[in-house]
Short mmCIF file of C-alpha atoms and ligand atoms in Angstrom, two decimals:
data_model
loop_
_atom_site.label_atom_id
_atom_site.label_comp_id
_atom_site.label_asym_id
_atom_site.label_seq_id
_atom_site.Cartn_x
_atom_site.Cartn_y
_atom_site.Cartn_z
CA MET A 9 108.25 27.72 213.70
CA PHE A 10 111.63 28.35 214.56
CA ASN A 11 111.63 31.47 212.08
CA LYS A 12 108.43 32.74 213.86
CA LEU A 13 110.58 32.53 217.27
CA ILE A 14 113.21 34.23 215.87
CA VAL A 15 110.79 37.15 214.59
CA ALA A 16 108.99 37.08 218.31
CA LEU A 17 112.64 37.76 219.61
CA MET A 18 113.51 40.31 217.32
CA PRO A 19 113.31 43.12 219.68
CA LEU A 20 116.13 41.70 221.12
CA ALA A 21 118.06 41.20 218.28
CA PRO A 22 121.22 42.94 217.60
CA ARG A 23 121.04 45.56 215.10
CA PHE A 24 123.76 43.90 212.80
CA ILE A 25 121.23 40.81 212.46
CA VAL A 26 118.31 43.06 211.15
CA LYS A 27 120.59 44.70 209.12
CA MET A 28 121.40 41.22 207.45
CA VAL A 29 117.57 41.60 206.77
CA SER A 30 117.60 44.93 205.32
CA LYS A 31 120.37 44.04 202.98
CA ARG A 32 117.95 42.09 200.98
CA TYR A 33 114.88 44.89 201.20
CA ILE A 34 116.91 48.02 200.98
CA ALA A 35 119.10 49.43 198.41
CA GLY A 36 120.93 51.34 200.92
CA GLU A 37 121.20 53.99 202.99
CA ASP A 38 122.04 56.71 200.55
CA THR A 39 120.83 57.90 197.31
CA ALA A 40 123.93 56.81 195.45
CA SER A 41 123.31 53.12 196.28
CA ALA A 42 119.65 53.44 195.44
CA MET A 43 120.24 54.65 191.99
CA ALA A 44 123.14 51.76 191.35
CA THR A 45 120.12 49.58 192.27
CA CYS A 46 117.62 51.05 189.75
CA LEU A 47 120.56 50.61 187.10
CA ARG A 48 121.22 47.24 188.12
CA LEU A 49 117.56 46.43 187.83
CA LYS A 50 117.41 48.41 184.45
CA GLU A 51 119.86 46.00 183.15
CA GLN A 52 117.69 42.90 184.10
CA GLY A 53 114.55 44.54 182.25
CA PHE A 54 112.80 46.20 185.15
CA LEU A 55 111.58 49.34 185.68
CA THR A 56 111.97 50.89 189.00
CA THR A 57 110.18 53.24 191.72
CA VAL A 58 112.20 54.50 194.19
CA ASP A 59 111.20 55.65 197.88
CA ILE A 60 112.84 57.34 200.77
CA LEU A 61 112.39 55.17 204.04
CA GLY A 62 110.51 56.89 206.91
CA GLU A 63 107.05 56.93 208.04
CA SER A 64 105.02 59.53 210.53
CA VAL A 65 106.98 62.57 211.45
CA THR A 66 106.27 64.33 214.59
CA SER A 67 107.06 67.79 213.73
CA ASP A 68 106.82 70.85 211.17
CA GLN A 69 110.88 70.66 210.69
CA GLN A 70 110.91 66.77 210.01
CA ALA A 71 108.09 67.03 207.41
CA ARG A 72 110.09 69.88 205.73
CA ASP A 73 113.39 67.82 206.08
CA ALA A 74 111.59 64.76 204.53
CA ARG A 75 110.39 67.10 201.65
CA ASP A 76 113.44 68.39 200.80
CA SER A 77 115.20 64.71 200.76
CA TYR A 78 112.46 64.35 198.11
CA PHE A 79 113.58 67.47 196.09
CA ASP A 80 117.23 65.94 195.80
CA LEU A 81 115.72 62.81 195.05
CA ILE A 82 114.03 64.23 192.21
CA GLY A 83 116.92 65.87 190.75
CA GLU A 84 118.92 62.41 191.10
CA VAL A 85 116.18 60.23 189.26
CA ALA A 86 115.85 62.91 186.54
CA ASN A 87 120.04 62.86 186.00
CA ASN A 88 120.07 59.05 185.80
CA ASP A 89 119.23 57.16 183.10
CA ILE A 90 116.47 55.12 185.06
CA ALA A 91 112.75 54.95 185.46
CA GLN A 92 111.30 58.37 186.22
CA ASN A 93 109.44 57.13 188.94
CA ILE A 94 109.13 58.15 192.96
CA SER A 95 106.85 56.74 195.35
CA LEU A 96 106.25 58.83 199.04
CA LYS A 97 104.53 58.03 201.93
CA PRO A 98 101.91 61.25 203.10
CA THR A 99 102.47 60.82 207.05
CA ALA A 100 106.52 61.37 206.15
CA MET A 101 105.30 64.60 204.61
CA GLY A 102 103.49 65.60 207.90
CA LEU A 103 99.78 64.13 207.23
CA GLY A 104 99.64 62.95 210.74
CA LEU A 105 100.27 66.41 211.79
CA SER A 106 98.32 68.64 209.43
CA GLU A 107 96.54 68.13 206.33
CA ASP A 108 97.72 71.72 205.09
CA ILE A 109 101.36 70.74 206.18
CA ALA A 110 101.19 67.69 203.91
CA ASN A 111 99.05 69.18 200.90
CA ASP A 112 101.77 71.82 200.73
CA TYR A 113 104.97 69.85 200.74
CA ILE A 114 103.40 67.22 198.77
CA GLY A 115 102.10 69.58 195.94
CA ALA A 116 105.43 71.22 196.07
CA ILE A 117 107.12 67.84 195.46
CA VAL A 118 104.67 66.95 192.57
CA ARG A 119 105.19 70.04 191.01
CA LYS A 120 108.91 69.84 191.18
CA ALA A 121 108.52 66.57 189.49
CA HIS A 122 106.18 67.57 186.98
CA GLU A 123 108.73 70.14 186.06
CA ALA A 124 111.49 67.19 185.88
CA GLY A 125 109.15 64.96 184.30
CA VAL A 126 109.22 62.42 187.35
CA PHE A 127 105.99 60.58 187.84
CA ILE A 128 105.27 60.45 191.49
CA ARG A 129 103.05 57.70 193.37
CA ILE A 130 101.69 58.80 196.68
CA ASP A 131 101.54 55.37 198.73
CA MET A 132 98.28 54.56 201.26
CA GLU A 133 98.79 54.00 204.70
CA ASP A 134 96.11 53.07 207.42
CA SER A 135 92.78 53.97 207.34
CA PRO A 136 92.90 57.42 209.23
CA TYR A 137 94.55 58.52 205.98
CA THR A 138 92.50 57.04 203.28
CA ASP A 139 90.48 59.97 202.42
CA LYS A 140 92.72 62.72 203.11
CA THR A 141 95.03 60.85 200.65
CA LEU A 142 92.67 60.26 197.92
CA ALA A 143 91.22 64.03 198.70
CA MET A 144 94.98 65.36 197.61
CA TYR A 145 95.33 62.95 194.82
CA ASP A 146 92.18 64.18 193.27
CA ARG A 147 93.28 67.65 193.89
CA LEU A 148 96.62 67.49 192.74
CA ARG A 149 96.17 65.26 189.50
CA VAL A 150 93.61 68.08 187.81
CA GLN A 151 96.69 69.74 187.54
CA TYR A 152 99.40 67.19 187.21
CA PRO A 153 98.58 63.97 185.39
CA GLN A 154 101.90 62.30 186.02
CA LEU A 155 100.60 61.23 189.51
CA GLY A 156 99.47 58.01 191.11
CA THR A 157 98.22 56.80 194.17
CA VAL A 158 97.27 53.32 195.87
CA ILE A 159 94.15 51.35 196.76
CA GLN A 160 94.15 48.67 199.20
CA ALA A 161 92.07 45.48 198.14
CA TYR A 162 91.27 44.93 201.62
CA MET A 163 88.83 47.75 202.41
CA HIS A 164 85.45 47.66 201.96
CA ARG A 165 85.21 50.97 200.17
CA SER A 166 87.73 50.36 197.56
CA LEU A 167 85.51 49.16 194.75
CA ASP A 168 83.94 52.59 194.79
CA ASP A 169 86.76 54.35 194.92
CA VAL A 170 88.45 52.41 191.90
CA THR A 171 85.47 52.93 189.88
CA ARG A 172 85.31 56.74 190.49
CA ILE A 173 89.15 57.20 189.97
CA ALA A 174 89.03 54.70 186.94
CA VAL A 175 86.21 56.69 184.64
CA SER A 176 88.24 59.48 185.19
CA SER A 177 91.23 58.00 184.06
CA GLY A 178 92.92 57.98 187.12
CA ASN A 179 96.50 55.85 187.76
CA LEU A 180 96.33 53.14 190.65
CA ARG A 181 98.66 50.74 192.17
CA ILE A 182 96.51 48.00 193.41
CA CYS A 183 97.80 46.03 196.78
CA LYS A 184 96.04 43.88 199.32
CA GLY A 185 97.22 46.15 202.17
CA ILE A 186 99.61 45.95 204.81
CA TYR A 187 98.15 47.75 208.19
CA LYS A 188 96.00 45.96 210.54
CA GLU A 189 92.16 47.05 209.93
CA SER A 190 89.30 46.32 211.85
CA PRO A 191 86.65 43.98 210.14
CA GLN A 192 83.94 47.30 210.26
CA ILE A 193 86.02 48.64 207.41
CA ALA A 194 88.21 45.66 205.84
CA TYR A 195 87.93 42.18 204.70
CA GLN A 196 89.92 39.97 207.21
CA ASP A 197 89.58 36.72 205.33
CA ALA A 198 92.41 36.08 202.53
CA ASP A 199 90.18 34.83 200.05
CA GLU A 200 87.76 37.57 200.37
CA VAL A 201 90.71 40.10 199.72
CA ARG A 202 92.09 38.31 196.86
CA GLN A 203 88.64 38.14 195.23
CA ASN A 204 88.35 42.09 195.43
CA TYR A 205 91.86 42.46 194.13
CA LEU A 206 90.70 41.08 191.13
CA ARG A 207 87.60 43.01 191.07
CA LEU A 208 89.59 46.07 191.26
CA VAL A 209 92.03 45.13 189.13
CA LYS A 210 89.00 44.47 186.18
CA GLU A 211 87.43 47.59 187.14
CA MET A 212 90.24 49.57 186.22
CA LEU A 213 91.20 47.51 182.58
CA LYS A 214 87.67 47.85 181.70
CA GLN A 215 87.98 51.44 181.89
CA GLY A 216 91.36 51.73 180.29
CA ALA A 217 92.44 53.10 183.41
CA TYR A 218 96.28 52.51 184.24
CA VAL A 219 96.85 49.96 186.79
CA GLY A 220 99.96 48.88 188.37
CA ILE A 221 99.29 45.12 189.93
CA ALA A 222 101.01 45.14 192.83
CA THR A 223 101.48 41.54 194.48
CA HIS A 224 103.86 38.77 194.88
CA ASP A 225 100.67 36.15 195.24
CA PRO A 226 101.17 33.58 192.17
CA PHE A 227 97.48 33.22 191.76
CA LEU A 228 96.66 37.15 191.47
CA ILE A 229 99.44 37.17 189.06
CA ASP A 230 98.03 34.37 187.02
CA GLU A 231 94.54 35.73 187.28
CA SER A 232 95.39 38.98 186.70
CA LEU A 233 96.83 37.96 183.02
CA LYS A 234 93.92 35.90 182.48
CA ILE A 235 91.83 39.34 182.89
CA ILE A 236 94.35 40.99 180.68
CA LYS A 237 94.15 38.49 177.98
CA GLU A 238 90.08 38.46 178.38
CA LEU A 239 89.79 42.13 177.95
CA ASN A 240 92.70 42.37 175.16
CA ILE A 241 94.42 44.90 177.16
CA ALA A 242 97.75 46.69 175.63
CA ALA A 243 100.68 46.47 177.48
CA ASP A 244 101.20 49.94 177.99
CA LYS A 245 98.02 50.13 179.89
CA TYR A 246 99.45 48.29 183.26
CA GLU A 247 102.32 47.14 184.69
CA PHE A 248 103.35 44.57 187.42
CA GLN A 249 104.82 45.64 190.66
CA ALA A 250 106.87 43.82 193.59
CA LEU A 251 108.92 44.98 196.35
CA LEU A 252 112.94 45.02 196.19
CA GLY A 253 114.22 41.46 197.63
CA VAL A 254 111.05 39.49 197.77
CA PRO A 255 111.98 35.97 196.48
CA ILE A 256 109.90 35.87 193.24
CA VAL A 257 112.43 37.00 190.67
CA LYS A 258 112.30 33.90 188.42
CA ARG A 259 108.44 34.74 188.17
CA LEU A 260 109.10 38.62 187.19
CA ASP A 261 111.84 37.37 184.96
CA GLU A 262 109.13 35.29 183.12
CA LEU A 263 106.59 38.35 183.18
CA VAL A 264 109.40 40.79 181.52
CA LYS A 265 110.21 37.99 178.74
CA MET A 266 106.45 37.62 177.94
CA GLY A 267 106.60 41.33 177.15
CA HIS A 268 104.94 42.58 180.63
CA ARG A 269 106.26 45.97 181.96
CA VAL A 270 107.21 44.65 185.71
CA ARG A 271 108.33 47.64 188.33
CA ILE A 272 110.33 47.02 191.45
CA TYR A 273 110.06 49.53 194.59
CA VAL A 274 113.48 50.39 195.62
CA PRO A 275 113.46 51.66 199.24
CA PHE A 276 116.53 53.67 200.51
CA GLY A 277 117.55 55.51 203.66
CA SER A 278 118.70 55.39 207.15
CA GLU A 279 115.59 54.45 208.19
CA TRP A 280 115.87 50.74 207.68
CA TYR A 281 115.28 49.37 211.06
CA ALA A 282 111.63 50.07 210.87
CA TYR A 283 111.18 48.62 207.44
CA SER A 284 113.08 45.60 207.88
CA SER A 285 111.37 44.53 211.17
CA ARG A 286 108.33 44.90 209.36
CA ARG A 287 108.91 43.01 206.41
CA LEU A 288 110.60 40.26 208.60
CA LYS A 289 107.20 39.80 210.52
CA GLU A 290 105.20 39.83 207.19
CA ASN A 291 106.90 36.57 206.17
CA PRO A 292 108.58 34.69 209.16
CA ASP A 293 110.29 32.29 206.40
CA VAL A 294 112.67 35.23 205.76
CA ALA A 295 114.20 35.09 208.98
CA GLY A 296 115.68 31.30 207.95
CA TYR A 297 116.58 32.56 204.71
CA VAL A 298 118.72 35.26 206.16
CA LEU A 299 120.11 33.03 208.63
CA LYS A 300 120.88 30.59 205.80
CA ASN A 301 122.78 33.27 204.29
CA ILE A 302 124.99 34.12 207.13
CA PHE A 303 126.01 30.96 208.12
CA VAL A 304 126.18 29.10 204.60
CA ARG A 305 129.04 30.41 202.67
CA ASN A 306 128.57 29.59 198.62
C1 FAD B 409 104.94 47.56 194.73
C2 FAD B 409 104.43 47.56 196.03
C3 FAD B 409 103.95 48.69 196.59
C4 FAD B 409 102.99 48.33 197.77
N1 FAD B 409 102.60 49.58 198.27
C5 FAD B 409 101.63 49.42 199.42
C6 FAD B 409 101.11 50.48 199.82
O1 FAD B 409 101.19 51.84 199.52
N2 FAD B 409 100.20 50.50 200.81
C7 FAD B 409 99.82 49.13 201.81
O2 FAD B 409 98.99 49.30 202.36
N3 FAD B 409 100.70 47.97 201.16
C8 FAD B 409 101.50 48.28 199.92
N4 FAD B 409 101.90 47.09 199.65
C9 FAD B 409 101.98 45.93 200.38
C10 FAD B 409 100.60 45.22 200.01
O3 FAD B 409 99.70 45.55 200.59
C11 FAD B 409 100.81 43.71 200.96
O4 FAD B 409 100.83 43.54 202.00
C12 FAD B 409 101.99 42.98 200.24
O5 FAD B 409 102.64 43.10 199.03
C13 FAD B 409 101.96 41.25 200.77
O6 FAD B 409 101.00 40.71 199.75
P1 FAD B 409 100.76 40.04 198.33
O7 FAD B 409 100.00 40.45 197.47
O8 FAD B 409 102.25 39.83 198.13
O9 FAD B 409 100.28 38.55 199.08
P2 FAD B 409 101.17 37.31 200.19
O10 FAD B 409 99.74 36.41 200.35
O11 FAD B 409 101.04 38.27 201.45
O12 FAD B 409 102.31 37.15 199.39
C14 FAD B 409 102.32 36.24 198.50
C15 FAD B 409 103.78 35.23 198.33
O13 FAD B 409 104.86 36.13 198.43
C16 FAD B 409 105.44 36.00 199.89
N5 FAD B 409 106.05 37.62 200.34
C17 FAD B 409 104.94 38.54 200.48
N6 FAD B 409 105.60 39.45 201.05
C18 FAD B 409 106.90 39.31 201.34
C19 FAD B 409 107.85 39.77 201.93
N7 FAD B 409 108.09 40.90 202.32
N8 FAD B 409 109.35 38.77 201.85
C20 FAD B 409 109.43 37.75 201.17
N9 FAD B 409 108.15 37.16 200.60
C21 FAD B 409 107.17 37.69 200.84
C22 FAD B 409 104.31 35.26 200.76
O14 FAD B 409 105.24 34.55 201.43
C23 FAD B 409 103.70 34.71 199.74
O15 FAD B 409 104.20 33.39 199.49
C24 FAD B 409 102.74 47.24 198.44
C25 FAD B 409 103.15 46.14 197.96
C26 FAD B 409 103.98 46.22 196.49
C27 FAD B 409 104.58 44.59 195.92
#
């Protein structure tokens, strides 16, 4: 209750309070901090994917700037001894402005990443962009196999999308879905989302397609492990994924010790305010955790 109150009051909160939250969820404001975080995680046995914070741009120039930042990031990732893996959001590349702009800029990023041996995953945003994102993914992956995208388990359409992509050996991250969607197109009930999540993971694994199992839900981690065992899936056909800062490190450590791949999503950049606000709204308990860290010194 107290934590919910903090979240409700958050728009009034000084930025330094939100920054306390962002410290937990964000690697820092610059590439050097992101690389340092990835190296630290690597020492702990984790793979990583790096993301530059920033959503929906409002001009072509902003989209071009975002593209150029990704060009630089590809160079940094390629020059560091870390997992060669990057995630990006299509609306940060102008998908909200024009499909042509986004196709152009994401196409250029994917080409550059291909030359550098870096894997790119196109994150999935809200439903106005689902078809456009999947069309872009389908078009680009013909030429660049080091490419993946994301499917959200709350969407009614997802089993059809996964089945189509799995039979052609696509690479998908499966997540529950983070945006507010209408009951006409998305499951609203948490159990229905979970059941669909497992259907999607199973479909990917059955077809031998590579799947990123992105969840912090212990039930889904357990059930996915059962599917992996039941279908006798090799450890190089899937990975578990979690967001930096979500307090399930112990569970992730166990997965690594059991021989499973675990990848941490490492966001960084100056746009930390919007990202942190979203994380805090998602789980108000974090507010209590953050306050404890501010006031209780170990
Ligand atoms: C690597 C990764 C990439 C993602 N990419 C996308 C994407 O491209 N598109 C998209 O729509 N969504 C994406 N998501 C978000 C995803 O859709 C869910 O909204 C989010 O993961 C919460 O769902 P959950 O499966 O963890 O289950 P939940 O039931 O929400 O959470 C399970 C447990 O984890 C805790 N928890 C969950 N999130 C947090 C948090 N932020 N801080 C602290 N505790 C938390 C909960 O309190 C709960 O105890 C991604 C998630 C991950 C892990």
